[in-house]
Structures are given as structure tokens and as C-alpha cells.
């Protein structure tokens, strides 16, 4: 069994780790096919999760079905690794076969899902049948995604790769999925001004992790949707793209050149696109040499059909490879850490989603504590991201500690819960240090990296 897991990529390994977490969540003392399915959905970014989500299968829906079919365990399982059921072991063996048959030298979440479908008789297969009715439909969708195509989707039927590795922010804005953007009016206005220039019209957001550069792209989509932009940007679609993830997937399959050509073709065919590249200057190692996402799209920068802008960290910008033609078109936009007041405004917006997810009630004092403690005790992450993470940690910790007896009750998150969570999140309870002299904090170990080597 341990030899099998050696070929698992990071996404598949994380799915197996999360399968164990899902089993413990309902007090089961084993990992069955249903937990593997939950792990794939919980992982969230792999091909399996994308395929299942496109069919309308959500993590919460499968969780409900698991509890309806199996129920919750009467007592919490013992600490340590949970064993795989015989049927789950069979799925893992079929997973390896699926990868071999497809000519892949790795095992990803897509192969896990294909193996689960091939097994066809476990609880997971039963759940998929009730939610989709046809397991072959799921299999065909996975194979289509692997081949670089996807069935027509109402959101953007002509952009399968953009849809798979990015997000249509304009559609999200139109459907009310994007929350209000706080404290980024200056950056959004500057991006609009640069995009409307005739020359040097490629904005590059530069900021540290946690400052929320994606919020600038979301804000741009909202402004365009509202029609409050110059004519050259009217009715355009803002689309984010994680080109690094696309290349990582393609490298496993030996299709980097092919997929790069396909995504460039998709962008060219789009009638009016504003493309936002995350990790715009992250070094990418492709067959033709080392490049960056922004350099890949350099050939499109002079075309009127598409505008491109990106985001990166200060270190990436400093270490970038100098490309005269590209650098002449860039204009940097600094995205600084939000103030405490703006961070609090962001937390008030995020509070509703966290309360719904964790079934808790978050007090105002908890918001204030999260913002101030994150600023003072988590120096290597900035606001608002660090504060949001700390509040999420406090809510999760309170829910887990409450145990099974309080699972249906709404817990109140106060300043005390945030202070307690800080020890786990930051690894220290020492007094607030000054940022420049703070020692590197110790990262908490969330998962046992050897869970996949058991059995």
C-alpha cells in the first residue's frame, strides 16, 4: 500500500488526509469510499472536485447523504491513523490502474474519482447515483477535462480551460457572489486608469501575502458590471486565471505546450476580456525554458480584444527576468496592508460566511481582537488575510472543542476564543513584538504527512 501512495501527487495526498478528517468529523473509526469522496470534494482544487462541482455535487450535500445512510458514530475514534475498509483499499488499487491506463506517471484526484466509479458498489458510488443517476456521466466528464475540454456550460461554453483554472469574476459580480470591496478604491481607480491608456497599459499589482490583491480584481469586475468605467472597458468580462496551476497540471501530462496554445486561443477568441493573472511573475519551467505567466501572454498585450493585468509579491518582482518589451508595458500598483479600521470592515463582511459555515455567532469584540492580534502576533502575514484566518481558526477550534453534544447549537465566539486560537495559529502567546525583530514563527502541523503510508 505504501508503494501506491508514493505516486500520489499533492492533491491526491491531501484528499486522503482530508478523508481521514471527514471520517473523524462524524466519529467513524475507518476510512471508507464515502470518506474518500468527501476528501476529494473537501480538497477543492483538483480535477475531481471541479468535475463534481460542475455536476452540482457539493461537499455539504454528500455529507448529508453520508449521515443519512450511515449515521454518526457513538464515540470519538481513537487517536492515530484510521484503517481503510476493504472496499476503500480496492478503490485505491483501481486508482493506480486508471492512472496507468491513461498513460500517466502520477496519481491525482481524477484517478481517485475514476477508481471510485470503477469499483461502483461502495457507499460513495451509491451516493453519486442518487445525486447524478449515471456514474458513466461522471467518468466521461473527468476524461473530457483531462483532454482539455469540458461540456458546454451556461457560464462560458467556449472557455473550458479558463473556466477550469480561473473564475469569471464578472458573472460572479452579476450573481451577487462577490462581497463589497473595502479600502481598495485607490488601487481599483489606478488599475482602470492604466488599462485605458494607449501605451504602457498593463497594471501589475505588487503586495505581500494576505493584503488581498484578488479583491482589486473583484472590485474591478463590480465597477465594470455597474457600468462606471470609461467606454473602452464597458461590457468587458473580468476573468481570473491561475496559470501556474494550469502548467502544473499540464506538466504531469506532458501537455504544457499544447495547453498553453489552447488557452491563448481561448483568450483571443473571447470578444472582450480583461484577464487577471495571479502569480503573474512566478517562474514557470516549461519545455521551451523558464518563463512567467505574464511573459506567456506578452504576445496578446497589443491586441485590442484583451486587456491583461497581474499580481505578484515584491520578491518576485525584484527577481524577475528582465524582458525589455514586457517591462516597457508594465506599470506597478502597490497594494499595501489595510488599516485596522478597514480590516474590521472586511471582517464584518466575512463574519456572515464564517457564522454560516461554523454555525457560530461572532461577537464584535472577537472581530476587534482578531484584527489587533493578527497585526501584532502574526508578522509574516498581513491584514486583512491574517485576521480572517485567525477568526476562522477561532471558530473552528470552538466548534471542535464543543464536541458532539453541542453540534446543533450556535456557539458564541468572543475575544477569549480568539486569544486561545492565536496559540495554535501563530505558535506563540508571547507579548506583542515589533514586526522587524520578530522571530520566524513555528508553523502548526495541521495534518500527519504520513497518513497515506499506512495499511
Coordinates of C-alpha atoms in Angstrom, one line a residue, residues 6-9 96 98-108 251-254:
X6 CA 4.4 7.2 -3.5
X7 CA 2.9 8.1 -6.9
X8 CA 0.2 10.3 -5.4
X9 CA 0.5 14.0 -6.2
X96 CA -3.5 3.2 -9.7
X98 CA -6.7 4.1 -14.0
X99 CA -3.6 6.2 -14.0
X100 CA -1.6 3.5 -15.8
X101 CA -4.3 3.0 -18.4
X102 CA -4.3 6.8 -19.1
X103 CA -0.6 6.7 -19.5
X104 CA 0.0 9.0 -16.5
X105 CA 3.1 8.6 -14.3
X106 CA 1.3 10.1 -11.3
X107 CA -1.9 9.6 -9.4
X108 CA -4.2 12.6 -9.0
X251 CA 3.4 19.1 -16.7
X252 CA 2.1 15.9 -15.2
X253 CA 0.6 15.0 -18.5
X254 CA 3.3 16.3 -20.9

